Amino acid sequence: MNKFVWAIIIIVIAGLSINSINNIPKSEAEVEASASQLLNQYKRRSELVPQIVEVVKGAANYEKTTLENVIKERAKVGTIKISAQDLKNNPNLTKQFFNAQTNMGSALTKLLAVSERYPELKATQNFSTLQSQIEGNENRISVARRDYINSVRNFNILITTFPGLMWNKIFFSHEKLTNYTESDSIKETPKIAFN
């Protein structure tokens, strides 16, 4: 082969290598973006909780224990300061955060279920609006969680398969990321008792 053909082959190989190398930071950025979106949805839920608590408190009758549990779980969530970088780099804090969020979601589910017992509460326009917002936000959390799980999975596949494995070892030295997992408590059906 002549020099021209070899030059073309080298240019093509170099171009493919650079593109392959760039996939790792692109995938890492996708993980950070999906983590930020997930945190954003959890923050939104946390901001809705005081509003629904006030509406429920304002009703003539309410399930005090359930309401107190929602307030307690929101307080726990508020004590955990976490960033998208923490989700990526701090598995212990990430687990603690996701467990607190799971417990908060469970408490909210119980509060919304308890509202069935109080027709005057269900009839309140503010409660209906907030209930709708919380249910919509729970759906957005579910989508954000799915996107986060997918981006972590894609990143882990990229850095553990060829050629990403090679480029990661040479240029980046990233470890596999721990993915979102549900705590055991979320897998249980909430127990709701009307005493």
mmCIF file of C-alpha atoms in Angstrom:
data_model
loop_
_atom_site.group_PDB
_atom_site.id
_atom_site.type_symbol
_atom_site.label_atom_id
_atom_site.label_comp_id
_atom_site.label_asym_id
_atom_site.label_seq_id
_atom_site.Cartn_x
_atom_site.Cartn_y
_atom_site.Cartn_z
ATOM 1 C CA MET A 1 0.000 0.000 0.000
ATOM 2 C CA ASN A 2 1.118 3.480 -0.618
ATOM 3 C CA LYS A 3 1.600 6.214 1.951
ATOM 4 C CA PHE A 4 -1.693 7.898 1.058
ATOM 5 C CA VAL A 5 -3.741 4.796 1.953
ATOM 6 C CA TRP A 6 -1.832 4.389 5.233
ATOM 7 C CA ALA A 7 -2.443 8.047 6.048
ATOM 8 C CA ILE A 8 -6.205 7.612 5.435
ATOM 9 C CA ILE A 9 -6.286 4.492 7.643
ATOM 10 C CA ILE A 10 -4.448 6.292 10.456
ATOM 11 C CA ILE A 11 -6.761 9.320 10.213
ATOM 12 C CA VAL A 12 -9.865 7.107 10.323
ATOM 13 C CA ILE A 13 -8.544 5.139 13.322
ATOM 14 C CA ALA A 14 -7.597 8.367 15.132
ATOM 15 C CA GLY A 15 -11.016 9.877 14.429
ATOM 16 C CA LEU A 16 -12.839 6.807 15.714
ATOM 17 C CA SER A 17 -10.609 6.696 18.798
ATOM 18 C CA ILE A 18 -11.235 10.353 19.646
ATOM 19 C CA ASN A 19 -14.975 9.881 19.206
ATOM 20 C CA SER A 20 -14.863 6.793 21.425
ATOM 21 C CA ILE A 21 -12.825 8.595 24.083
ATOM 22 C CA ASN A 22 -15.302 11.493 24.083
ATOM 23 C CA ASN A 23 -18.200 9.144 24.806
ATOM 24 C CA ILE A 24 -17.025 8.713 28.403
ATOM 25 C CA PRO A 25 -17.294 12.400 29.435
ATOM 26 C CA LYS A 26 -20.554 12.678 27.460
ATOM 27 C CA SER A 27 -21.999 9.733 29.366
ATOM 28 C CA GLU A 28 -20.730 11.143 32.657
ATOM 29 C CA ALA A 29 -22.449 14.446 31.882
ATOM 30 C CA GLU A 30 -25.677 12.551 31.157
ATOM 31 C CA VAL A 31 -25.474 10.879 34.581
ATOM 32 C CA GLU A 32 -24.993 14.270 36.241
ATOM 33 C CA ALA A 33 -27.873 15.806 34.298
ATOM 34 C CA SER A 34 -30.258 12.979 35.158
ATOM 35 C CA ALA A 35 -29.139 13.092 38.812
ATOM 36 C CA SER A 36 -29.826 16.838 38.900
ATOM 37 C CA GLN A 37 -33.286 16.316 37.415
ATOM 38 C CA LEU A 38 -34.061 13.620 39.981
ATOM 39 C CA LEU A 39 -32.945 15.908 42.814
ATOM 40 C CA ASN A 40 -35.045 18.700 41.314
ATOM 41 C CA GLN A 41 -38.180 16.546 41.414
ATOM 42 C CA TYR A 42 -37.499 15.468 44.994
ATOM 43 C CA LYS A 43 -37.015 19.135 45.938
ATOM 44 C CA ARG A 44 -40.342 20.019 44.332
ATOM 45 C CA ARG A 45 -42.081 17.298 46.324
ATOM 46 C CA SER A 46 -40.469 18.538 49.506
ATOM 47 C CA GLU A 47 -41.766 22.040 48.775
ATOM 48 C CA LEU A 48 -45.328 20.745 48.292
ATOM 49 C CA VAL A 49 -45.428 18.911 51.626
ATOM 50 C CA PRO A 50 -45.777 21.980 53.920
ATOM 51 C CA GLN A 51 -48.680 23.187 51.800
ATOM 52 C CA ILE A 52 -50.607 19.936 52.032
ATOM 53 C CA VAL A 53 -49.808 19.652 55.746
ATOM 54 C CA GLU A 54 -51.359 23.095 56.342
ATOM 55 C CA VAL A 55 -54.470 22.198 54.356
ATOM 56 C CA VAL A 56 -54.889 18.938 56.249
ATOM 57 C CA LYS A 57 -54.302 20.691 59.589
ATOM 58 C CA GLY A 58 -57.028 23.135 58.658
ATOM 59 C CA ALA A 59 -59.613 20.379 58.237
ATOM 60 C CA ALA A 60 -61.917 19.755 61.189
ATOM 61 C CA ASN A 61 -60.734 16.184 61.685
ATOM 62 C CA TYR A 62 -57.538 14.558 60.557
ATOM 63 C CA GLU A 63 -55.342 11.583 61.286
ATOM 64 C CA LYS A 64 -52.812 13.226 63.589
ATOM 65 C CA THR A 65 -50.298 10.350 63.595
ATOM 66 C CA THR A 66 -50.179 10.175 59.808
ATOM 67 C CA LEU A 67 -49.775 13.929 59.537
ATOM 68 C CA GLU A 68 -46.986 13.943 62.106
ATOM 69 C CA ASN A 69 -45.257 11.134 60.228
ATOM 70 C CA VAL A 70 -45.274 13.187 56.999
ATOM 71 C CA ILE A 71 -43.804 16.159 58.874
ATOM 72 C CA LYS A 72 -41.150 13.942 60.494
ATOM 73 C CA GLU A 73 -40.152 12.325 57.163
ATOM 74 C CA ARG A 74 -39.905 15.707 55.451
ATOM 75 C CA ALA A 75 -37.644 16.903 58.246
ATOM 76 C CA LYS A 76 -35.397 13.855 57.729
ATOM 77 C CA VAL A 77 -35.191 14.538 54.001
ATOM 78 C CA GLY A 78 -34.319 18.160 54.731
ATOM 79 C CA THR A 79 -31.323 17.192 56.849
ATOM 80 C CA ILE A 80 -29.633 15.341 53.980
ATOM 81 C CA LYS A 81 -27.727 17.763 51.786
ATOM 82 C CA ILE A 82 -26.857 16.047 48.512
ATOM 83 C CA SER A 83 -25.764 17.141 45.051
ATOM 84 C CA ALA A 84 -25.611 15.454 41.664
ATOM 85 C CA GLN A 85 -21.898 14.904 42.313
ATOM 86 C CA ASP A 86 -22.736 13.183 45.601
ATOM 87 C CA LEU A 87 -25.162 10.880 43.808
ATOM 88 C CA LYS A 88 -22.313 9.947 41.525
ATOM 89 C CA ASN A 89 -19.470 9.738 44.035
ATOM 90 C CA ASN A 90 -20.882 9.051 47.510
ATOM 91 C CA PRO A 91 -22.761 5.733 47.653
ATOM 92 C CA ASN A 92 -23.405 5.900 51.416
ATOM 93 C CA LEU A 93 -24.969 9.363 51.283
ATOM 94 C CA THR A 94 -26.870 8.354 48.142
ATOM 95 C CA LYS A 95 -28.363 5.325 49.897
ATOM 96 C CA GLN A 96 -29.286 7.426 52.924
ATOM 97 C CA PHE A 97 -30.913 10.031 50.663
ATOM 98 C CA PHE A 98 -32.905 7.488 48.638
ATOM 99 C CA ASN A 99 -34.084 5.734 51.806
ATOM 100 C CA ALA A 100 -35.293 9.056 53.242
ATOM 101 C CA GLN A 101 -37.077 9.859 49.974
ATOM 102 C CA THR A 102 -38.681 6.422 49.942
ATOM 103 C CA ASN A 103 -39.977 6.920 53.480
ATOM 104 C CA MET A 104 -41.273 10.376 52.556
ATOM 105 C CA GLY A 105 -43.140 8.969 49.565
ATOM 106 C CA SER A 106 -44.631 6.257 51.726
ATOM 107 C CA ALA A 107 -45.796 8.779 54.334
ATOM 108 C CA LEU A 108 -47.379 10.946 51.627
ATOM 109 C CA THR A 109 -49.176 7.931 50.169
ATOM 110 C CA LYS A 110 -50.633 7.163 53.589
ATOM 111 C CA LEU A 111 -51.694 10.782 54.085
ATOM 112 C CA LEU A 112 -53.460 10.882 50.732
ATOM 113 C CA ALA A 113 -55.153 7.549 51.506
ATOM 114 C CA VAL A 114 -56.294 8.785 54.927
ATOM 115 C CA SER A 115 -57.970 11.731 53.222
ATOM 116 C CA GLU A 116 -60.545 9.275 51.842
ATOM 117 C CA ARG A 117 -61.910 9.038 55.367
ATOM 118 C CA TYR A 118 -62.601 12.774 55.566
ATOM 119 C CA PRO A 119 -65.064 13.944 52.906
ATOM 120 C CA GLU A 120 -64.811 17.560 54.088
ATOM 121 C CA LEU A 121 -61.073 17.428 53.426
ATOM 122 C CA LYS A 122 -61.498 15.849 49.998
ATOM 123 C CA ALA A 123 -64.035 18.535 49.120
ATOM 124 C CA THR A 124 -61.528 21.315 49.861
ATOM 125 C CA GLN A 125 -60.317 22.857 46.613
ATOM 126 C CA ASN A 126 -56.831 23.479 48.013
ATOM 127 C CA PHE A 127 -56.491 19.839 49.033
ATOM 128 C CA SER A 128 -57.661 18.611 45.631
ATOM 129 C CA THR A 129 -55.206 20.908 43.861
ATOM 130 C CA LEU A 130 -52.306 19.881 46.086
ATOM 131 C CA GLN A 131 -53.218 16.202 45.836
ATOM 132 C CA SER A 132 -53.154 16.497 42.058
ATOM 133 C CA GLN A 133 -49.796 18.298 42.161
ATOM 134 C CA ILE A 134 -48.295 15.681 44.469
ATOM 135 C CA GLU A 135 -49.557 12.809 42.326
ATOM 136 C CA GLY A 136 -48.158 14.498 39.208
ATOM 137 C CA ASN A 137 -44.867 15.102 40.956
ATOM 138 C CA GLU A 138 -44.666 11.453 42.039
ATOM 139 C CA ASN A 139 -45.014 10.529 38.356
ATOM 140 C CA ARG A 140 -42.222 12.961 37.437
ATOM 141 C CA ILE A 141 -40.052 11.450 40.177
ATOM 142 C CA SER A 142 -40.672 8.018 38.713
ATOM 143 C CA VAL A 143 -39.609 9.205 35.246
ATOM 144 C CA ALA A 144 -36.554 11.029 36.638
ATOM 145 C CA ARG A 145 -35.592 7.897 38.595
ATOM 146 C CA ARG A 146 -35.888 5.790 35.430
ATOM 147 C CA ASP A 147 -33.748 8.261 33.473
ATOM 148 C CA TYR A 148 -31.134 8.294 36.237
ATOM 149 C CA ILE A 149 -31.030 4.493 36.369
ATOM 150 C CA ASN A 150 -30.641 4.317 32.580
ATOM 151 C CA SER A 151 -27.867 6.914 32.472
ATOM 152 C CA VAL A 152 -25.912 5.129 35.229
ATOM 153 C CA ARG A 153 -26.394 1.805 33.468
ATOM 154 C CA ASN A 154 -25.185 3.262 30.154
ATOM 155 C CA PHE A 155 -22.155 4.838 31.841
ATOM 156 C CA ASN A 156 -21.255 1.590 33.579
ATOM 157 C CA ILE A 157 -21.577 -0.355 30.323
ATOM 158 C CA LEU A 158 -19.428 2.206 28.506
ATOM 159 C CA ILE A 159 -16.539 2.048 30.966
ATOM 160 C CA THR A 160 -16.617 -1.735 31.336
ATOM 161 C CA THR A 161 -16.799 -2.788 27.680
ATOM 162 C CA PHE A 162 -14.298 -2.430 24.870
ATOM 163 C CA PRO A 163 -13.126 0.119 23.710
ATOM 164 C CA GLY A 164 -14.456 2.305 26.556
ATOM 165 C CA LEU A 165 -12.778 0.045 29.112
ATOM 166 C CA MET A 166 -9.415 0.719 27.475
ATOM 167 C CA TRP A 167 -9.978 4.477 27.178
ATOM 168 C CA ASN A 168 -11.236 4.679 30.750
ATOM 169 C CA LYS A 169 -8.107 2.943 32.078
ATOM 170 C CA ILE A 170 -5.804 5.138 29.994
ATOM 171 C CA PHE A 171 -7.475 8.557 30.346
ATOM 172 C CA PHE A 172 -10.083 8.640 33.132
ATOM 173 C CA SER A 173 -9.909 5.831 35.756
ATOM 174 C CA HIS A 174 -13.634 6.068 36.569
ATOM 175 C CA GLU A 175 -15.160 3.459 38.842
ATOM 176 C CA LYS A 176 -18.539 1.896 38.132
ATOM 177 C CA LEU A 177 -21.342 3.963 39.626
ATOM 178 C CA THR A 178 -23.747 2.552 42.167
ATOM 179 C CA ASN A 179 -27.235 2.621 40.784
ATOM 180 C CA TYR A 180 -30.456 3.626 42.479
ATOM 181 C CA THR A 181 -32.045 0.836 44.466
ATOM 182 C CA GLU A 182 -35.259 0.834 46.412
ATOM 183 C CA SER A 183 -35.110 0.267 50.138
ATOM 184 C CA ASP A 184 -36.923 -2.781 51.432
ATOM 185 C CA SER A 185 -39.640 -0.591 52.957
ATOM 186 C CA ILE A 186 -40.822 0.650 49.542
ATOM 187 C CA LYS A 187 -41.394 -2.909 48.388
ATOM 188 C CA GLU A 188 -43.964 -3.419 51.128
ATOM 189 C CA THR A 189 -47.558 -2.356 50.668
ATOM 190 C CA PRO A 190 -48.263 0.560 53.022
ATOM 191 C CA LYS A 191 -50.423 -0.429 55.965
ATOM 192 C CA ILE A 192 -53.203 2.066 56.458
ATOM 193 C CA ALA A 193 -55.379 1.695 59.546
ATOM 194 C CA PHE A 194 -58.478 3.760 60.196
ATOM 195 C CA ASN A 195 -58.919 3.725 63.946
#
